[in-house]
Amino acid sequence: MPDLTMYQFRCREVDMRALIAAATGLALAFALILTITALGTPTGKTSPKPLLTTVPAHP
């Protein structure tokens, strides 16, 4: 291993922390997506009536 200055050593340490944090966040996001997908769609049925919205009249 080459001789590194303290600054060079700390830069590598910070890079590894950022890489680990990014990988952890990506793994958690992927696990959340898989969990939501595994739960599936909620049971029940939709209303046959459409939602009617109107714009209020201007005074």
CSV table of C-alpha atoms in Angstrom, one decimal:
chain,number,residue,atom,x,y,z
A,1,MET,CA,0.0,0.0,0.0
A,2,PRO,CA,1.5,3.4,-0.9
A,3,ASP,CA,2.2,6.0,1.7
A,4,LEU,CA,-0.8,8.3,1.8
A,5,THR,CA,-1.1,11.7,3.4
A,6,MET,CA,-3.7,12.1,6.1
A,7,TYR,CA,-5.8,14.2,3.6
A,8,GLN,CA,-5.7,11.5,0.9
A,9,PHE,CA,-6.6,8.8,3.5
A,10,ARG,CA,-9.6,10.8,4.7
A,11,CYS,CA,-10.8,11.5,1.2
A,12,ARG,CA,-10.9,7.8,0.5
A,13,GLU,CA,-12.7,7.2,3.7
A,14,VAL,CA,-15.4,9.8,2.9
A,15,ASP,CA,-15.8,8.3,-0.6
A,16,MET,CA,-16.4,4.9,0.9
A,17,ARG,CA,-18.9,6.3,3.3
A,18,ALA,CA,-20.8,7.9,0.5
A,19,LEU,CA,-20.7,4.7,-1.5
A,20,ILE,CA,-22.0,2.7,1.4
A,21,ALA,CA,-24.8,5.2,2.1
A,22,ALA,CA,-25.9,5.2,-1.5
A,23,ALA,CA,-25.9,1.4,-1.7
A,24,THR,CA,-27.9,1.3,1.6
A,25,GLY,CA,-30.4,3.8,0.4
A,26,LEU,CA,-30.8,2.0,-2.9
A,27,ALA,CA,-31.3,-1.4,-1.1
A,28,LEU,CA,-34.0,0.1,1.2
A,29,ALA,CA,-35.8,1.7,-1.7
A,30,PHE,CA,-35.8,-1.6,-3.6
A,31,ALA,CA,-37.0,-3.5,-0.5
A,32,LEU,CA,-39.9,-0.9,-0.1
A,33,ILE,CA,-40.9,-1.3,-3.8
A,34,LEU,CA,-40.9,-5.1,-3.4
A,35,THR,CA,-43.0,-4.9,-0.2
A,36,ILE,CA,-45.6,-2.7,-1.8
A,37,THR,CA,-45.7,-4.9,-4.9
A,38,ALA,CA,-46.1,-8.0,-2.8
A,39,LEU,CA,-49.1,-6.5,-0.9
A,40,GLY,CA,-50.9,-6.1,-4.2
A,41,THR,CA,-54.0,-4.0,-4.9
A,42,PRO,CA,-56.5,-3.4,-2.2
A,43,THR,CA,-59.7,-5.4,-2.1
A,44,GLY,CA,-63.0,-3.7,-2.8
A,45,LYS,CA,-64.7,-2.2,-5.8
A,46,THR,CA,-64.8,1.2,-7.3
A,47,SER,CA,-67.9,3.3,-7.5
A,48,PRO,CA,-69.9,3.1,-10.8
A,49,LYS,CA,-70.7,6.8,-10.6
A,50,PRO,CA,-68.1,9.1,-12.1
A,51,LEU,CA,-66.8,11.9,-10.0
A,52,LEU,CA,-68.3,15.1,-11.3
A,53,THR,CA,-66.4,18.3,-10.6
A,54,THR,CA,-67.5,21.8,-11.5
A,55,VAL,CA,-65.7,25.1,-11.5
A,56,PRO,CA,-67.3,27.6,-9.2
A,57,ALA,CA,-69.0,30.5,-11.0
A,58,HIS,CA,-67.2,33.8,-10.9
A,59,PRO,CA,-69.1,36.5,-9.0
